[in-house]
XYZ file of C-alpha atoms in Angstrom:
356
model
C -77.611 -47.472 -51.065
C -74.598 -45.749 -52.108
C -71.576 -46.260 -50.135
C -71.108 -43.759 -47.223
C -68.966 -41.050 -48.306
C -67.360 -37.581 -46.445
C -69.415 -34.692 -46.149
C -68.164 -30.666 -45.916
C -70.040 -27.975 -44.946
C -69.080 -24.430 -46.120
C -71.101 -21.697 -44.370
C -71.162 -18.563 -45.617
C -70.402 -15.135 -43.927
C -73.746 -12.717 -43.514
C -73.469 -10.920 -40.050
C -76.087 -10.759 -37.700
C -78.923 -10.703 -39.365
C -78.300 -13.643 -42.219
C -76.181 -15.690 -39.605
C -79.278 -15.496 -37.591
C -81.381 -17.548 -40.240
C -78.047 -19.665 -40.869
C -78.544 -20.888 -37.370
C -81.384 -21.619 -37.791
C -81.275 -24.140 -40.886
C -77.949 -25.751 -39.878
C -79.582 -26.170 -36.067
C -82.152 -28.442 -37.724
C -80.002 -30.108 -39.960
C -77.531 -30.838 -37.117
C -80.001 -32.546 -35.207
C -81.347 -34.615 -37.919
C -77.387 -35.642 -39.635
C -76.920 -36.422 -35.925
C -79.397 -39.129 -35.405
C -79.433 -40.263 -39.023
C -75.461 -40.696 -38.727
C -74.645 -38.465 -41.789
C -72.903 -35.420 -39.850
C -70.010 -33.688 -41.326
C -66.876 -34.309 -41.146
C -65.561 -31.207 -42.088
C -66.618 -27.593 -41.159
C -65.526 -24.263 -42.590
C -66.197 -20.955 -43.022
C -65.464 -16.944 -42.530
C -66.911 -14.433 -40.793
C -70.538 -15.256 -38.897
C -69.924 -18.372 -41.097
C -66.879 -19.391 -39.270
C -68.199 -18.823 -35.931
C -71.403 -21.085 -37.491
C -68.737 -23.676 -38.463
C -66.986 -23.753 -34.806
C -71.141 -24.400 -33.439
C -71.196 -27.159 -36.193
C -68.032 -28.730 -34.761
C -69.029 -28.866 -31.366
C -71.335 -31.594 -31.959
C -74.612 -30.429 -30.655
C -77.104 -27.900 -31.923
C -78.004 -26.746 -28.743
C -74.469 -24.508 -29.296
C -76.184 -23.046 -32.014
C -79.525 -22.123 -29.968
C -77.356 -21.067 -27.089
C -75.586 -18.055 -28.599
C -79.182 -16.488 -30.407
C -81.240 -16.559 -27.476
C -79.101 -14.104 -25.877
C -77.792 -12.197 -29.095
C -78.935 -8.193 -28.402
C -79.552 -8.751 -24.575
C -77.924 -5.499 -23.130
C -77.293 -6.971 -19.942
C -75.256 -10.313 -22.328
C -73.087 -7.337 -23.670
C -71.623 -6.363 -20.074
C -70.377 -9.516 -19.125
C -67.223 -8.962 -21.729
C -65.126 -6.469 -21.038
C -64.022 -4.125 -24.329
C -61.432 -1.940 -24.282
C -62.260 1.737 -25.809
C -59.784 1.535 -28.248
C -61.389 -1.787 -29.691
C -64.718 -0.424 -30.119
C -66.778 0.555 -32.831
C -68.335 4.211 -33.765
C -71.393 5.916 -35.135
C -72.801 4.539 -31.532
C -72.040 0.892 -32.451
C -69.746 0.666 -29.984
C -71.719 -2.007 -28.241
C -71.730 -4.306 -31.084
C -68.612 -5.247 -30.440
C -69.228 -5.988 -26.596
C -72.391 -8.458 -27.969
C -69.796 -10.533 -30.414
C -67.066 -10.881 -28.010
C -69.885 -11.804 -25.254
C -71.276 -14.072 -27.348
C -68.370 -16.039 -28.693
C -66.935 -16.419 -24.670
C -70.373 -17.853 -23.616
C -71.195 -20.298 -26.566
C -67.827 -21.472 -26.675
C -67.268 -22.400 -22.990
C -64.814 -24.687 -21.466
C -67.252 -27.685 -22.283
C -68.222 -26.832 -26.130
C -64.285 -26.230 -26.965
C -63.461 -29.958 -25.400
C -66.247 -30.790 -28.132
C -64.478 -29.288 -30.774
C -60.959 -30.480 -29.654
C -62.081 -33.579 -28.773
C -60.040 -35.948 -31.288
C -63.032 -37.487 -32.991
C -61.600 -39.315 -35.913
C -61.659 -37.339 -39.588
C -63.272 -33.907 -37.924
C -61.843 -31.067 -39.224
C -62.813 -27.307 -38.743
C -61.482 -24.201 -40.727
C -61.656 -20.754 -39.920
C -60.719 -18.107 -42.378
C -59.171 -14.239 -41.547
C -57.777 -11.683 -43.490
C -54.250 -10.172 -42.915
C -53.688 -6.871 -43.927
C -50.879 -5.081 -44.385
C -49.718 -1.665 -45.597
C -47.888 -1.610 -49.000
C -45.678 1.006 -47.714
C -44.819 -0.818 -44.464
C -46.591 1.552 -42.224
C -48.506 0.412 -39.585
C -52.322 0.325 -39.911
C -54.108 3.241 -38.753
C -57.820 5.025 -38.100
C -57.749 6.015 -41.966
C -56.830 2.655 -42.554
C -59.620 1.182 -40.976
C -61.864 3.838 -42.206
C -61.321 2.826 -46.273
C -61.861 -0.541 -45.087
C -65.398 -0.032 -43.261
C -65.781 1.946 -47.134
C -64.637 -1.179 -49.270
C -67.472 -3.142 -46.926
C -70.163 -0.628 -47.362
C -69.268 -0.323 -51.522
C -69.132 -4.026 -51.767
C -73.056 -4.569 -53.134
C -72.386 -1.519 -55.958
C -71.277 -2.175 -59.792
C -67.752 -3.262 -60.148
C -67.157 0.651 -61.287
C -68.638 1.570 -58.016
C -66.372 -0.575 -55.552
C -64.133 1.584 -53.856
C -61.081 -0.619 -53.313
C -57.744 0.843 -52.195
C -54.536 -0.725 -53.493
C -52.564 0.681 -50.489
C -52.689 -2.972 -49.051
C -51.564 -6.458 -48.873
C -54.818 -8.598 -48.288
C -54.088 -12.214 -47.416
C -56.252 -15.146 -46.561
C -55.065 -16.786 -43.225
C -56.567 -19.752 -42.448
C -57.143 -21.508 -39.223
C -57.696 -24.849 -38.866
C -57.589 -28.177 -36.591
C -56.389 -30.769 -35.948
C -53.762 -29.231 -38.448
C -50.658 -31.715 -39.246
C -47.297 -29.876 -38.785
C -46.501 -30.167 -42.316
C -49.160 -28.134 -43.494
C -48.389 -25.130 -41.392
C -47.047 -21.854 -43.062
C -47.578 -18.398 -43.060
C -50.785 -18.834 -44.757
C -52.164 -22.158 -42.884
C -52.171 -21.654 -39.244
C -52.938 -24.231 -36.172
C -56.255 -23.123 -34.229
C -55.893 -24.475 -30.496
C -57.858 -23.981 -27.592
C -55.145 -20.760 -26.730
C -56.450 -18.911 -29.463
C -59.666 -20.029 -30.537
C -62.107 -17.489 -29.288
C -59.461 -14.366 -31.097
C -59.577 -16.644 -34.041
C -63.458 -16.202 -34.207
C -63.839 -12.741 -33.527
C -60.973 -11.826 -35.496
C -62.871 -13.229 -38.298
C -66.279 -11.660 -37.345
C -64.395 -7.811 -37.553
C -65.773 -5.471 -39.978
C -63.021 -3.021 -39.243
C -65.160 0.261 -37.095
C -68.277 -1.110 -36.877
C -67.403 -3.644 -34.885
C -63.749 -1.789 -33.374
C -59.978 -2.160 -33.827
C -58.949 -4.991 -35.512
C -56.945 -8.174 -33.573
C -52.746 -7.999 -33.725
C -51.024 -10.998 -34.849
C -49.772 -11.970 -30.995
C -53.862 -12.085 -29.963
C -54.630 -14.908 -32.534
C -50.979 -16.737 -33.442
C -51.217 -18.715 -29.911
C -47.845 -19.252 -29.579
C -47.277 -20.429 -32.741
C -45.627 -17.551 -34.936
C -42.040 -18.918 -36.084
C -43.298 -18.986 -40.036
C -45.330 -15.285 -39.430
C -42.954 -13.456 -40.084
C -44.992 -11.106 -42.476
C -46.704 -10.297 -39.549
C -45.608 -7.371 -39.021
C -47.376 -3.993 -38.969
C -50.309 -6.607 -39.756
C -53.723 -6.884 -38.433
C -56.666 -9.825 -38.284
C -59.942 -8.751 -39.911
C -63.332 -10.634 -41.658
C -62.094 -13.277 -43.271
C -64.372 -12.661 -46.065
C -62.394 -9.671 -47.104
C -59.949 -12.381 -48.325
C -62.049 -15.978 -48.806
C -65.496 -15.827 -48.614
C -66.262 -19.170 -50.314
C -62.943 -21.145 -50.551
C -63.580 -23.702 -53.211
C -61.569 -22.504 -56.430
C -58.964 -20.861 -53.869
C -57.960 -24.423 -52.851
C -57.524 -25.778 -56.024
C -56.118 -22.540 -57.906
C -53.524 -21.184 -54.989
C -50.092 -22.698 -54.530
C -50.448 -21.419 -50.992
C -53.996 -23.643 -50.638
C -53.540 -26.434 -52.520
C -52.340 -29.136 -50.197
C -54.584 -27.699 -47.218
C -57.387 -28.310 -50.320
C -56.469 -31.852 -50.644
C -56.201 -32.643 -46.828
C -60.094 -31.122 -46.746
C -61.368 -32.931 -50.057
C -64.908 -34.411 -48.899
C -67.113 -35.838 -51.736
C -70.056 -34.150 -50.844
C -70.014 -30.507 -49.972
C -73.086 -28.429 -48.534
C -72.796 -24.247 -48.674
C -74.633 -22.463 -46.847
C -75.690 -19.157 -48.840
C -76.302 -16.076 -47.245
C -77.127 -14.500 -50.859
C -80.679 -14.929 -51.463
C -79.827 -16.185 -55.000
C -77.613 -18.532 -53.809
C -74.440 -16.753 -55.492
C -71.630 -18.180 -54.488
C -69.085 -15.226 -54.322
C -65.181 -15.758 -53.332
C -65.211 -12.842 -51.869
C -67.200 -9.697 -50.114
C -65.952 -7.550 -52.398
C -68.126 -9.940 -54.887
C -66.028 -9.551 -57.840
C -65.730 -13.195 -58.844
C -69.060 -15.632 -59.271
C -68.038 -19.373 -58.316
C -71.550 -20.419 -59.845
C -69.853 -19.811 -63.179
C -66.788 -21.970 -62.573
C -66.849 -25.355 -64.211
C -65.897 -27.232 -61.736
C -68.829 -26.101 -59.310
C -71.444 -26.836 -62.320
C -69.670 -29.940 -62.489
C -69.927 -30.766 -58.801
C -73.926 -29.642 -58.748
C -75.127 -31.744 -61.859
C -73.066 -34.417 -60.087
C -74.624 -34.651 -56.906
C -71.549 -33.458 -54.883
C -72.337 -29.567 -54.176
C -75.728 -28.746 -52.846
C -76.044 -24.505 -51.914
C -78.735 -23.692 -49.580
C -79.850 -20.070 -49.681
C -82.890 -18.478 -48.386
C -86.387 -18.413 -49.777
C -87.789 -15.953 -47.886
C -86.610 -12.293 -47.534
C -84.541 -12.132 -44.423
C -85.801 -9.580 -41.956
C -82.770 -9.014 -39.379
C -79.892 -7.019 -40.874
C -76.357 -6.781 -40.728
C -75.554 -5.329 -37.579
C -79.155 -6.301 -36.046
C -79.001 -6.248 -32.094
C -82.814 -6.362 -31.785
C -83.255 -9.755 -30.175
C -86.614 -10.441 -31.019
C -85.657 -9.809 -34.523
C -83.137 -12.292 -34.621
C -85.196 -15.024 -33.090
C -87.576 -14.375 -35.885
C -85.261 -14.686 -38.641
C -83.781 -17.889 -36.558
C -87.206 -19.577 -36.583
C -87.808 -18.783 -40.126
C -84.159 -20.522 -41.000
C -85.541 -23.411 -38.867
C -88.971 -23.744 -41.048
C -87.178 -23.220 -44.206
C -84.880 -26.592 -43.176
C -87.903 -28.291 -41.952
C -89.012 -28.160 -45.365
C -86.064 -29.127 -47.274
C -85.855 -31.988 -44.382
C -88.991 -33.528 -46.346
C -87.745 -33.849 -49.508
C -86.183 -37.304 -50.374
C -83.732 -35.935 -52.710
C -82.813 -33.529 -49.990
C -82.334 -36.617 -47.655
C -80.850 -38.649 -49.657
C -77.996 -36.369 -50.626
C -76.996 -36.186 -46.501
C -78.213 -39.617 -45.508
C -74.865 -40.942 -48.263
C -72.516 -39.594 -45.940
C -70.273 -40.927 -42.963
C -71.280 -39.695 -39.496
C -67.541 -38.144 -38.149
C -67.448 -39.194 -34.672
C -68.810 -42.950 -35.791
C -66.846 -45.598 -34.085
């Protein structure tokens, strides 16, 4: 048997709908890394696929069932209040009420003593974007509006992308337990004070799901190196890092944050149904076509899971009975991989994190 080795998981961002069949594989691999002793170390991600990675570090995969049972549930959506200013339009409005619901009641007092619980070698990373105005003006409607454009242009031809150069677009990532010396503008601390605006700041499609989050809602105290904060806000984190992998390595900003998170064995979760691997929403750079990530998958070190099955829930899908759906068909699809040896054998090489 090879010798036990660290394991990442990367899961990608894919809303609703595609987070819903996320859950659903990573629920059942969860369970079985937990009682084989292979779960991961390290847990990252933006967008849905951050709030999948704060479930992952909570230790339990009943944190992952938790949150879809009640995803779409009207009467969920109340218990949150939303201020009008923060909600979405087109009648989406309540979209926003569902993620803000559902991140406060999956992530209760008990699950975030899970994920701060000072297990030795657990490590969780969740990406935003901070945007600013070239100009220095302060982000408005309009603003918002090209952005909700840039989301909705992202699937077109390269010539087709709409993508305004009136901004600064910055990764911000935020990440525990997070040693003091890697902390700078770009590499933040997330503590139990901001944890939940951390997650939905990196869930915000900017309109569809409201007003973005200021830099005060998700700093938590910390904001003595933010000072290009200003006129800023916190969006989807996948408008900035969508799969981080090159970033680290290629990124002054990254690099030592990439070397305090090096695991030998990295899983992605794919959203794409061809398992692309994209840096970013705006899908202009293929990570599949990187050396090092052919490297690390004729190696044995990168294994991408992406669906097999067309995914029925959509983006912005509040239609609970939908989601369940596409959750049980993410379950069946790990069920099968779960029966592979190869499949096994690439998880089963890998040090459980909260092993004594």
């Amino acid at each position: 048997m090879t010798p036990p080795t660290t394991l990442c998981w990367v899961l990608d961002s894919g809303g609703a709908g595609r987070g819903a069949w996320q859950g659903g594989v990573i629920h059942e691999l969860m369970r079985w890394c937990r009682e084989q002793g292979c779960y991961p170390q390290i847990t990252m991600g933006a967008s849905a696929g951050g709030y999948a990675a704060a479930d992952v570090a909570t230790e339990t995969e009943a944190t992952v069932l938790k949150g879809w049972t009640r995803w779409g549930r009207e009467e969920f959506a109340r218990s949150q209040a939303v201020p009008r200013e923060q909600m979405g339009f087109w009648g989406l409005g309540t979209f926003r009420l569902h993620l803000r619901s559902s991140i406060r009641y999956v992530m209760g007092d008990s699950e975030v003593a899970a994920v701060f619980n000072g297990r030795p070698g657990k490590k969780l990373l969740i990406f935003t974007t901070r945007v600013r105005r070239r100009d220095g003006r302060a982000i408005r409607s309009s603003d918002l509006e090209r952005y909700f454009l840039k989301s909705l242009t992202r699937k077109l031809p390269r010539a087709l992308k709409y993508s305004p150069r009136l901004y600064e677009e910055d990764p911000v990532i935020f990440a525990t337990p997070l040693p003091t010396e890697l902390q700078t503008e770009f590499v933040r601390p997330l503590t139990p004070s901001n944890y939940h605006a951390v997650i939905e700041a990196s869930c915000l499609v900017p309109l569809a799901m409201g007003w973005p989050l200021r830099p005060e809602q998700v700093n938590g105290g910390g904001s003595h190196w933010c000072s290009g904060d200003t006129d800023a806000v916190f969006l989807d984190g996948s408008f900035a890092m969508k799969m981080p992998m090159a970033r680290f390595d290629e990124d002054g900003r990254f690099r030592e944050l990439g070397n305090w998170v090096r695991a030998a064995k990295t899983v992605v979760f794919c959203c794409d149904p061809k398992g692309r691997l994209w840096e970013t929403s705006a899908r202009l750079r293929l990570l599949n076509q990187e050396r090092s990530a052919q490297e690390a998958l004729r190696n044995g070190k990168l294994l991408v899971i992406a669906p097999d099955h067309s995914v029925e829930a959509g983006f912005l899908c509040r239609d609970n009975a939908v989601i369940m759906r596409t959750f049980r068909r993410g379950q069946e699809q790990a069920e099968r991989l779960l029966r592979l040896r190869v499949f096994q054998e690439f998880l089963a090489t890998a040090e459980y994190c909260t092993s004594r």
